Amino acid sequence: MSTKDDLTIRIGGEGGEGIISSGDILTQAATRAGLNVLTFKTFPAEIKGGYAMYQVRLSNEKIISTGDGFNVFVAFNEEAYKVNKKKLTEGTVFVYDGNGTGGFEPGDLPGVVSYAIPMSKIAKEDLGTYRSKNMVALGAIAHLFSISFKSLEEIVTNKFKRKGDDVVSVNIKALHAGKDYVEKELKKKDAIELSSVEAKDDIIVIDGNEAIGLGALLAGCNFFSCYPITPATDVANWLSKFMPKVKGTLIQAEDEIASLGNVLGAAYAGAKAMTATSGPGLSLMSELLGMACMAEIPCVIVDVQRGGPSTGLPTKHEQSDLFLAAHGSHGDASRIVLSCDNVEDCISLTVEAFNLAEKYQAPVILLSDGSLGMRKEGIKRPDISKVKTLERLKYDPSSNGDEPFMRYKITDNWISPMSIPGMEGGAYVATGIEHGETGAPKYTPDNHELMGKKRFEKIKNVEDDLPESKRIGDEQADIGLIAWGSTQGDVTEAVNRARAEGLKVAALFPKLVYPVPVKAIEKFNKTVKKIMVPEINYQGQFADLIKAATGIPVIKYNIYGGFPFTPNEIHNKIKEMI
Ligand code: COA
């Protein structure tokens, strides 16, 4: 990239116009050109209509956040222009569907470099299909910003080949039509060029949902069951392609309750099993979550969070399922909750989730979110040889002599050997009812207290199983931020900017969010004057969990409009708080 080291291109239009496809193709083309990419997309809950947006941030450097806005905006229609008009400030480049039938005229935009391209007209009148409008736009953008046309043609061919040769052919024509229009009719007025640097062949472009699927297979997952739900379905879509290759089983169940039921059955029978859902699905699973805890069955439950409550904002971003993940279910139901920071982390933390589930024979909830689940990043191909997997403590049939198998035997670390159905002498009944050491029902006060304690004590030190929480910034700071999940990137960028201005700031990024990592937070607290917790929910859920577990009076900073933080927002808040 010659003229800009950090460039964001945003494409906006109507759901159904192929905004997402355009963004995906642009992302792949940029990666082939050797650039780092990080994307963000948002669209309405309806299948057609409403404002849809796809944004690609590109850089020669590693990118950690979606950033503050865009440098180039491509508007497919007037509504998209109106939504983004305020951000079309001096120096931005504006490409829009203008200068022809179906287009619009935005009026005067001082300081903005504008290019009107009759996308709708070319698609409808010259190519005979409005569907190809997005490829006209891509062809035009490619020529304007020097994106390799050859790789664009290859990607478009690959993308549409399942729809038939005619579809491929008209879209290739559309790319050329957009390019030709720019060549003949427009004069380049900006300095942006995405010239190729050396393409790296060890880079893969995947999104957070696919990365969780990949992490699961690396962890040895051989059973997956789910019920489709936005924005988690792509975990299943990805696994449906690859699960057969590891001879595993994937079942689309009739609902989320059945999904977790399937998972618990499979895990009881020895499989490494996972389900993936979003908030409403996790709510439905809360009864069986208690059973996983009670019967001590290892399982991984992925929650790709979306805006709630109820059906809420299915396609929008929120971090508001933390209370549900930490406390949902009746009775004292213990569980471990982890949260993913970025796409790479979705791979390694999924492996970690399986390892913890196996080690502690407990449900592990892995939190991701809409923006991370649908975010594509170019990441280094994972080194499979470095993946470490753990297996549950298995019952050894030769160890018992004449004693009956004690599935819930009280041991020093509260973890008991688990048998697999069919093991000689290993039969036991796994139910949701309180039980004694053999698994047989037992309701005495002493026993319930002992078994309740067992289920919590075994995970009490889970914080020590994970690498120390990442800490950035000044060793002694005026303010320390504690961020969880995908806010990490925006917080990192904000902290770097604040420190560049001479402010003393630090941040801590725990991956374990429940049980609250008390040791890491207390250690961090000793190095900062006050703590702020930025999170995308109304209540300040992690802030409350931290206060309850540590007594530290943290300051809440919350937004909940359906979008992630921008680094700018957090940077301004840091300045305000200091
Ligand atoms: N030529 C041929 N086909 C094209 C094309 C072109 N030039 N451009 C796009 N398409 C196809 C895509 O391949 C895709 O087809 P597919 O459905 O067979 O995969 C389809 O047109 C939609 O295009 P796409 O680019 O993927 O999306 P979009 O930007 O038009 O936005 C969505 C549409 C994705 C936002 C919308 O359909 C959707 O799914 N909304 C969310 C619904 C939801 O999750 N609701 C919540 C329920 S609780």
mmCIF file of N, CA and C in Angstrom, residues 318-413:
data_model
loop_
_atom_site.group_PDB
_atom_site.id
_atom_site.type_symbol
_atom_site.label_atom_id
_atom_site.label_comp_id
_atom_site.label_asym_id
_atom_site.label_seq_id
_atom_site.Cartn_x
_atom_site.Cartn_y
_atom_site.Cartn_z
ATOM 1 N N GLU A 318 -23.447 -7.111 21.036
ATOM 2 C CA GLU A 318 -23.599 -6.778 22.457
ATOM 3 C C GLU A 318 -22.804 -7.793 23.276
ATOM 4 N N GLN A 319 -22.426 -7.368 24.492
ATOM 5 C CA GLN A 319 -21.739 -8.290 25.417
ATOM 6 C C GLN A 319 -22.625 -8.439 26.643
ATOM 7 N N SER A 320 -23.859 -8.894 26.435
ATOM 8 C CA SER A 320 -24.796 -8.814 27.554
ATOM 9 C C SER A 320 -25.257 -10.171 28.075
ATOM 10 N N ASP A 321 -24.563 -11.241 27.705
ATOM 11 C CA ASP A 321 -24.943 -12.570 28.217
ATOM 12 C C ASP A 321 -24.045 -13.024 29.356
ATOM 13 N N LEU A 322 -23.237 -12.128 29.893
ATOM 14 C CA LEU A 322 -22.273 -12.572 30.901
ATOM 15 C C LEU A 322 -22.959 -13.060 32.182
ATOM 16 N N PHE A 323 -23.962 -12.300 32.643
ATOM 17 C CA PHE A 323 -24.678 -12.748 33.854
ATOM 18 C C PHE A 323 -25.310 -14.126 33.609
ATOM 19 N N LEU A 324 -25.926 -14.281 32.430
ATOM 20 C CA LEU A 324 -26.566 -15.558 32.094
ATOM 21 C C LEU A 324 -25.520 -16.684 32.060
ATOM 22 N N ALA A 325 -24.378 -16.384 31.432
ATOM 23 C CA ALA A 325 -23.334 -17.416 31.338
ATOM 24 C C ALA A 325 -22.804 -17.777 32.722
ATOM 25 N N ALA A 326 -22.649 -16.773 33.580
ATOM 26 C CA ALA A 326 -22.061 -17.019 34.900
ATOM 27 C C ALA A 326 -23.068 -17.639 35.871
ATOM 28 N N HIS A 327 -24.331 -17.217 35.765
ATOM 29 C CA HIS A 327 -25.292 -17.622 36.802
ATOM 30 C C HIS A 327 -26.525 -18.362 36.289
ATOM 31 N N GLY A 328 -26.749 -18.373 34.962
ATOM 32 C CA GLY A 328 -27.971 -18.982 34.438
ATOM 33 C C GLY A 328 -28.071 -20.449 34.838
ATOM 34 N N SER A 329 -29.235 -20.883 35.181
ATOM 35 C CA SER A 329 -29.582 -22.224 35.662
ATOM 36 C C SER A 329 -30.005 -22.095 37.122
ATOM 37 N N HIS A 330 -30.729 -23.112 37.582
ATOM 38 C CA HIS A 330 -31.210 -23.052 38.962
ATOM 39 C C HIS A 330 -30.242 -23.782 39.890
ATOM 40 N N GLY A 331 -30.419 -23.542 41.163
ATOM 41 C CA GLY A 331 -29.526 -24.191 42.132
ATOM 42 C C GLY A 331 -28.132 -23.599 42.030
ATOM 43 N N ASP A 332 -27.228 -24.168 42.793
ATOM 44 C CA ASP A 332 -25.837 -23.723 42.736
ATOM 45 C C ASP A 332 -25.130 -24.484 41.624
ATOM 46 N N ALA A 333 -25.187 -23.932 40.404
ATOM 47 C CA ALA A 333 -24.635 -24.658 39.257
ATOM 48 C C ALA A 333 -23.291 -24.055 38.861
ATOM 49 N N SER A 334 -22.235 -24.801 39.134
ATOM 50 C CA SER A 334 -20.903 -24.282 38.819
ATOM 51 C C SER A 334 -20.604 -24.462 37.333
ATOM 52 N N ARG A 335 -19.797 -23.591 36.804
ATOM 53 C CA ARG A 335 -19.342 -23.674 35.411
ATOM 54 C C ARG A 335 -18.151 -22.747 35.235
ATOM 55 N N ILE A 336 -17.483 -22.884 34.102
ATOM 56 C CA ILE A 336 -16.344 -22.018 33.773
ATOM 57 C C ILE A 336 -16.756 -21.190 32.560
ATOM 58 N N VAL A 337 -16.454 -19.883 32.578
ATOM 59 C CA VAL A 337 -16.804 -19.035 31.434
ATOM 60 C C VAL A 337 -15.542 -18.341 30.907
ATOM 61 N N LEU A 338 -15.286 -18.512 29.617
ATOM 62 C CA LEU A 338 -14.127 -17.887 28.964
ATOM 63 C C LEU A 338 -14.636 -16.914 27.909
ATOM 64 N N SER A 339 -13.828 -15.912 27.553
ATOM 65 C CA SER A 339 -14.262 -15.023 26.469
ATOM 66 C C SER A 339 -13.120 -14.761 25.500
ATOM 67 N N CYS A 340 -13.465 -14.807 24.205
ATOM 68 C CA CYS A 340 -12.461 -14.694 23.127
ATOM 69 C C CYS A 340 -12.193 -13.233 22.779
ATOM 70 N N ASP A 341 -10.905 -12.923 22.560
ATOM 71 C CA ASP A 341 -10.492 -11.555 22.236
ATOM 72 C C ASP A 341 -10.529 -11.226 20.749
ATOM 73 N N ASN A 342 -10.045 -12.154 19.945
ATOM 74 C CA ASN A 342 -9.918 -11.894 18.504
ATOM 75 C C ASN A 342 -9.988 -13.228 17.773
ATOM 76 N N VAL A 343 -9.840 -13.178 16.452
ATOM 77 C CA VAL A 343 -10.063 -14.396 15.665
ATOM 78 C C VAL A 343 -9.046 -15.491 16.019
ATOM 79 N N GLU A 344 -7.782 -15.096 16.150
ATOM 80 C CA GLU A 344 -6.744 -16.075 16.501
ATOM 81 C C GLU A 344 -7.080 -16.737 17.842
ATOM 82 N N ASP A 345 -7.546 -15.903 18.754
ATOM 83 C CA ASP A 345 -7.896 -16.363 20.085
ATOM 84 C C ASP A 345 -9.074 -17.345 20.050
ATOM 85 N N CYS A 346 -9.964 -17.164 19.075
ATOM 86 C CA CYS A 346 -11.111 -18.080 18.956
ATOM 87 C C CYS A 346 -10.607 -19.505 18.737
ATOM 88 N N ILE A 347 -9.467 -19.643 18.077
ATOM 89 C CA ILE A 347 -8.918 -20.995 17.865
ATOM 90 C C ILE A 347 -8.346 -21.514 19.187
ATOM 91 N N SER A 348 -7.394 -20.757 19.754
ATOM 92 C CA SER A 348 -6.675 -21.301 20.917
ATOM 93 C C SER A 348 -7.580 -21.408 22.149
ATOM 94 N N LEU A 349 -8.508 -20.459 22.299
ATOM 95 C CA LEU A 349 -9.348 -20.522 23.504
ATOM 96 C C LEU A 349 -10.393 -21.647 23.407
ATOM 97 N N THR A 350 -10.758 -22.005 22.186
ATOM 98 C CA THR A 350 -11.669 -23.152 22.048
ATOM 99 C C THR A 350 -10.939 -24.426 22.483
ATOM 100 N N VAL A 351 -9.667 -24.536 22.108
ATOM 101 C CA VAL A 351 -8.877 -25.695 22.561
ATOM 102 C C VAL A 351 -8.829 -25.688 24.092
ATOM 103 N N GLU A 352 -8.564 -24.495 24.639
ATOM 104 C CA GLU A 352 -8.498 -24.345 26.107
ATOM 105 C C GLU A 352 -9.828 -24.729 26.759
ATOM 106 N N ALA A 353 -10.935 -24.330 26.124
ATOM 107 C CA ALA A 353 -12.266 -24.641 26.672
ATOM 108 C C ALA A 353 -12.456 -26.151 26.769
ATOM 109 N N PHE A 354 -12.070 -26.862 25.712
ATOM 110 C CA PHE A 354 -12.184 -28.328 25.748
ATOM 111 C C PHE A 354 -11.288 -28.918 26.831
ATOM 112 N N ASN A 355 -10.066 -28.392 26.923
ATOM 113 C CA ASN A 355 -9.134 -28.938 27.918
ATOM 114 C C ASN A 355 -9.666 -28.744 29.335
ATOM 115 N N LEU A 356 -10.226 -27.565 29.599
ATOM 116 C CA LEU A 356 -10.761 -27.309 30.947
ATOM 117 C C LEU A 356 -11.996 -28.172 31.207
ATOM 118 N N ALA A 357 -12.842 -28.323 30.179
ATOM 119 C CA ALA A 357 -14.041 -29.162 30.344
ATOM 120 C C ALA A 357 -13.636 -30.585 30.682
ATOM 121 N N GLU A 358 -12.628 -31.090 29.968
ATOM 122 C CA GLU A 358 -12.175 -32.463 30.206
ATOM 123 C C GLU A 358 -11.519 -32.595 31.579
ATOM 124 N N LYS A 359 -10.657 -31.623 31.887
ATOM 125 C CA LYS A 359 -9.925 -31.711 33.155
ATOM 126 C C LYS A 359 -10.885 -31.677 34.344
ATOM 127 N N TYR A 360 -11.835 -30.739 34.290
ATOM 128 C CA TYR A 360 -12.706 -30.543 35.457
ATOM 129 C C TYR A 360 -14.055 -31.254 35.343
ATOM 130 N N GLN A 361 -14.283 -31.952 34.214
ATOM 131 C CA GLN A 361 -15.563 -32.637 34.001
ATOM 132 C C GLN A 361 -16.694 -31.665 34.321
ATOM 133 N N ALA A 362 -16.679 -30.573 33.599
ATOM 134 C CA ALA A 362 -17.626 -29.481 33.897
ATOM 135 C C ALA A 362 -18.010 -28.791 32.596
ATOM 136 N N PRO A 363 -19.163 -28.100 32.597
ATOM 137 C CA PRO A 363 -19.506 -27.319 31.404
ATOM 138 C C PRO A 363 -18.622 -26.077 31.307
ATOM 139 N N VAL A 364 -18.123 -25.812 30.108
ATOM 140 C CA VAL A 364 -17.363 -24.583 29.873
ATOM 141 C C VAL A 364 -18.116 -23.767 28.832
ATOM 142 N N ILE A 365 -18.442 -22.529 29.183
ATOM 143 C CA ILE A 365 -19.121 -21.650 28.231
ATOM 144 C C ILE A 365 -18.067 -20.739 27.607
ATOM 145 N N LEU A 366 -18.061 -20.731 26.288
ATOM 146 C CA LEU A 366 -17.093 -19.901 25.563
ATOM 147 C C LEU A 366 -17.865 -18.738 24.946
ATOM 148 N N LEU A 367 -17.573 -17.519 25.421
ATOM 149 C CA LEU A 367 -18.295 -16.351 24.910
ATOM 150 C C LEU A 367 -17.551 -15.724 23.733
ATOM 151 N N SER A 368 -18.286 -15.537 22.655
ATOM 152 C CA SER A 368 -17.806 -14.715 21.553
ATOM 153 C C SER A 368 -18.907 -13.654 21.365
ATOM 154 N N ASP A 369 -18.902 -12.940 20.260
ATOM 155 C CA ASP A 369 -19.985 -11.976 20.036
ATOM 156 C C ASP A 369 -20.164 -11.760 18.545
ATOM 157 N N GLY A 370 -21.248 -11.056 18.212
ATOM 158 C CA GLY A 370 -21.614 -10.875 16.806
ATOM 159 C C GLY A 370 -20.509 -10.258 15.977
ATOM 160 N N SER A 371 -19.876 -9.236 16.520
ATOM 161 C CA SER A 371 -18.861 -8.568 15.701
ATOM 162 C C SER A 371 -17.651 -9.479 15.491
ATOM 163 N N LEU A 372 -17.257 -10.210 16.518
ATOM 164 C CA LEU A 372 -16.109 -11.115 16.411
ATOM 165 C C LEU A 372 -16.453 -12.354 15.578
ATOM 166 N N GLY A 373 -17.653 -12.879 15.794
ATOM 167 C CA GLY A 373 -18.057 -14.082 15.063
ATOM 168 C C GLY A 373 -18.059 -13.852 13.559
ATOM 169 N N MET A 374 -18.475 -12.639 13.139
ATOM 170 C CA MET A 374 -18.586 -12.371 11.701
ATOM 171 C C MET A 374 -17.372 -11.602 11.175
ATOM 172 N N ARG A 375 -16.382 -11.374 12.044
ATOM 173 C CA ARG A 375 -15.211 -10.594 11.640
ATOM 174 C C ARG A 375 -14.168 -11.495 10.961
ATOM 175 N N LYS A 376 -13.767 -11.111 9.767
ATOM 176 C CA LYS A 376 -12.699 -11.867 9.115
ATOM 177 C C LYS A 376 -11.363 -11.206 9.418
ATOM 178 N N GLU A 377 -10.384 -12.046 9.709
ATOM 179 C CA GLU A 377 -9.026 -11.539 9.890
ATOM 180 C C GLU A 377 -8.077 -12.455 9.124
ATOM 181 N N GLY A 378 -7.012 -11.872 8.634
ATOM 182 C CA GLY A 378 -5.955 -12.695 8.038
ATOM 183 C C GLY A 378 -5.026 -13.091 9.173
ATOM 184 N N ILE A 379 -4.954 -14.367 9.474
ATOM 185 C CA ILE A 379 -4.116 -14.805 10.600
ATOM 186 C C ILE A 379 -3.115 -15.848 10.129
ATOM 187 N N LYS A 380 -2.069 -16.000 10.904
ATOM 188 C CA LYS A 380 -1.047 -16.994 10.564
ATOM 189 C C LYS A 380 -1.664 -18.393 10.650
ATOM 190 N N ARG A 381 -1.363 -19.206 9.687
ATOM 191 C CA ARG A 381 -1.870 -20.592 9.716
ATOM 192 C C ARG A 381 -1.459 -21.245 11.040
ATOM 193 N N PRO A 382 -2.415 -21.782 11.816
ATOM 194 C CA PRO A 382 -2.033 -22.320 13.126
ATOM 195 C C PRO A 382 -1.073 -23.512 12.999
ATOM 196 N N ASP A 383 -0.126 -23.566 13.922
ATOM 197 C CA ASP A 383 0.838 -24.667 13.928
ATOM 198 C C ASP A 383 0.230 -25.820 14.733
ATOM 199 N N ILE A 384 -0.286 -26.781 14.007
ATOM 200 C CA ILE A 384 -1.041 -27.874 14.649
ATOM 201 C C ILE A 384 -0.150 -28.660 15.618
ATOM 202 N N SER A 385 1.149 -28.710 15.323
ATOM 203 C CA SER A 385 2.046 -29.506 16.179
ATOM 204 C C SER A 385 2.152 -28.896 17.587
ATOM 205 N N LYS A 386 1.789 -27.611 17.714
ATOM 206 C CA LYS A 386 1.916 -26.973 19.033
ATOM 207 C C LYS A 386 0.640 -27.099 19.879
ATOM 208 N N VAL A 387 -0.413 -27.662 19.298
ATOM 209 C CA VAL A 387 -1.685 -27.746 20.037
ATOM 210 C C VAL A 387 -1.588 -28.844 21.097
ATOM 211 N N LYS A 388 -1.893 -28.475 22.343
ATOM 212 C CA LYS A 388 -1.848 -29.477 23.422
ATOM 213 C C LYS A 388 -3.282 -29.788 23.847
ATOM 214 N N THR A 389 -3.627 -31.056 23.801
ATOM 215 C CA THR A 389 -4.983 -31.415 24.216
ATOM 216 C C THR A 389 -4.946 -32.259 25.489
ATOM 217 N N LEU A 390 -6.000 -32.169 26.240
ATOM 218 C CA LEU A 390 -6.111 -32.899 27.513
ATOM 219 C C LEU A 390 -7.267 -33.887 27.444
ATOM 220 N N GLU A 391 -7.109 -34.993 28.105
ATOM 221 C CA GLU A 391 -8.201 -35.968 28.176
ATOM 222 C C GLU A 391 -8.692 -36.044 29.611
ATOM 223 N N ARG A 392 -9.942 -36.407 29.775
ATOM 224 C CA ARG A 392 -10.500 -36.531 31.126
ATOM 225 C C ARG A 392 -9.830 -37.685 31.888
ATOM 226 N N LEU A 393 -9.911 -37.602 33.207
ATOM 227 C CA LEU A 393 -9.378 -38.677 34.046
ATOM 228 C C LEU A 393 -10.284 -39.896 33.898
ATOM 229 N N LYS A 394 -9.713 -40.976 33.333
ATOM 230 C CA LYS A 394 -10.571 -42.142 33.047
ATOM 231 C C LYS A 394 -10.486 -43.181 34.163
ATOM 232 N N TYR A 395 -11.570 -43.846 34.347
ATOM 233 C CA TYR A 395 -11.661 -44.957 35.298
ATOM 234 C C TYR A 395 -10.804 -46.128 34.798
ATOM 235 N N ASP A 396 -10.033 -46.700 35.701
ATOM 236 C CA ASP A 396 -9.214 -47.864 35.336
ATOM 237 C C ASP A 396 -9.882 -49.113 35.927
ATOM 238 N N PRO A 397 -10.460 -49.959 35.077
ATOM 239 C CA PRO A 397 -11.224 -51.111 35.584
ATOM 240 C C PRO A 397 -10.399 -52.017 36.495
ATOM 241 N N SER A 398 -9.063 -51.980 36.366
ATOM 242 C CA SER A 398 -8.254 -52.886 37.201
ATOM 243 C C SER A 398 -7.995 -52.296 38.586
ATOM 244 N N SER A 399 -8.431 -51.041 38.796
ATOM 245 C CA SER A 399 -8.028 -50.356 40.028
ATOM 246 C C SER A 399 -8.942 -50.636 41.222
ATOM 247 N N ASN A 400 -10.127 -51.171 40.979
ATOM 248 C CA ASN A 400 -11.126 -51.219 42.045
ATOM 249 C C ASN A 400 -11.174 -52.492 42.875
ATOM 250 N N GLY A 401 -10.630 -53.581 42.359
ATOM 251 C CA GLY A 401 -10.777 -54.873 43.039
ATOM 252 C C GLY A 401 -12.248 -55.226 43.140
ATOM 253 N N ASP A 402 -12.691 -55.563 44.337
ATOM 254 C CA ASP A 402 -14.106 -55.928 44.507
ATOM 255 C C ASP A 402 -14.988 -54.738 44.859
ATOM 256 N N GLU A 403 -14.355 -53.574 45.020
ATOM 257 C CA GLU A 403 -15.129 -52.369 45.395
ATOM 258 C C GLU A 403 -16.039 -51.956 44.242
ATOM 259 N N PRO A 404 -17.207 -51.373 44.530
ATOM 260 C CA PRO A 404 -18.034 -50.842 43.434
ATOM 261 C C PRO A 404 -17.388 -49.585 42.845
ATOM 262 N N PHE A 405 -17.650 -49.308 41.582
ATOM 263 C CA PHE A 405 -17.120 -48.112 40.937
ATOM 264 C C PHE A 405 -17.743 -46.881 41.579
ATOM 265 N N MET A 406 -16.882 -45.947 41.975
ATOM 266 C CA MET A 406 -17.409 -44.728 42.604
ATOM 267 C C MET A 406 -17.177 -43.560 41.654
ATOM 268 N N ARG A 407 -18.183 -43.311 40.825
ATOM 269 C CA ARG A 407 -18.080 -42.270 39.798
ATOM 270 C C ARG A 407 -17.809 -40.898 40.419
ATOM 271 N N TYR A 408 -18.389 -40.650 41.582
ATOM 272 C CA TYR A 408 -18.232 -39.323 42.192
ATOM 273 C C TYR A 408 -17.381 -39.399 43.468
ATOM 274 N N LYS A 409 -16.364 -40.230 43.390
ATOM 275 C CA LYS A 409 -15.458 -40.449 44.526
ATOM 276 C C LYS A 409 -14.860 -39.111 44.979
ATOM 277 N N ILE A 410 -14.820 -38.909 46.281
ATOM 278 C CA ILE A 410 -14.194 -37.689 46.805
ATOM 279 C C ILE A 410 -12.676 -37.891 46.806
ATOM 280 N N THR A 411 -11.984 -37.055 46.075
ATOM 281 C CA THR A 411 -10.528 -37.168 45.956
ATOM 282 C C THR A 411 -9.890 -35.867 46.454
ATOM 283 N N ASP A 412 -8.558 -35.849 46.499
ATOM 284 C CA ASP A 412 -7.863 -34.651 46.997
ATOM 285 C C ASP A 412 -8.182 -33.395 46.183
ATOM 286 N N ASN A 413 -8.250 -33.573 44.853
ATOM 287 C CA ASN A 413 -8.534 -32.377 44.026
ATOM 288 C C ASN A 413 -9.993 -32.328 43.577
#
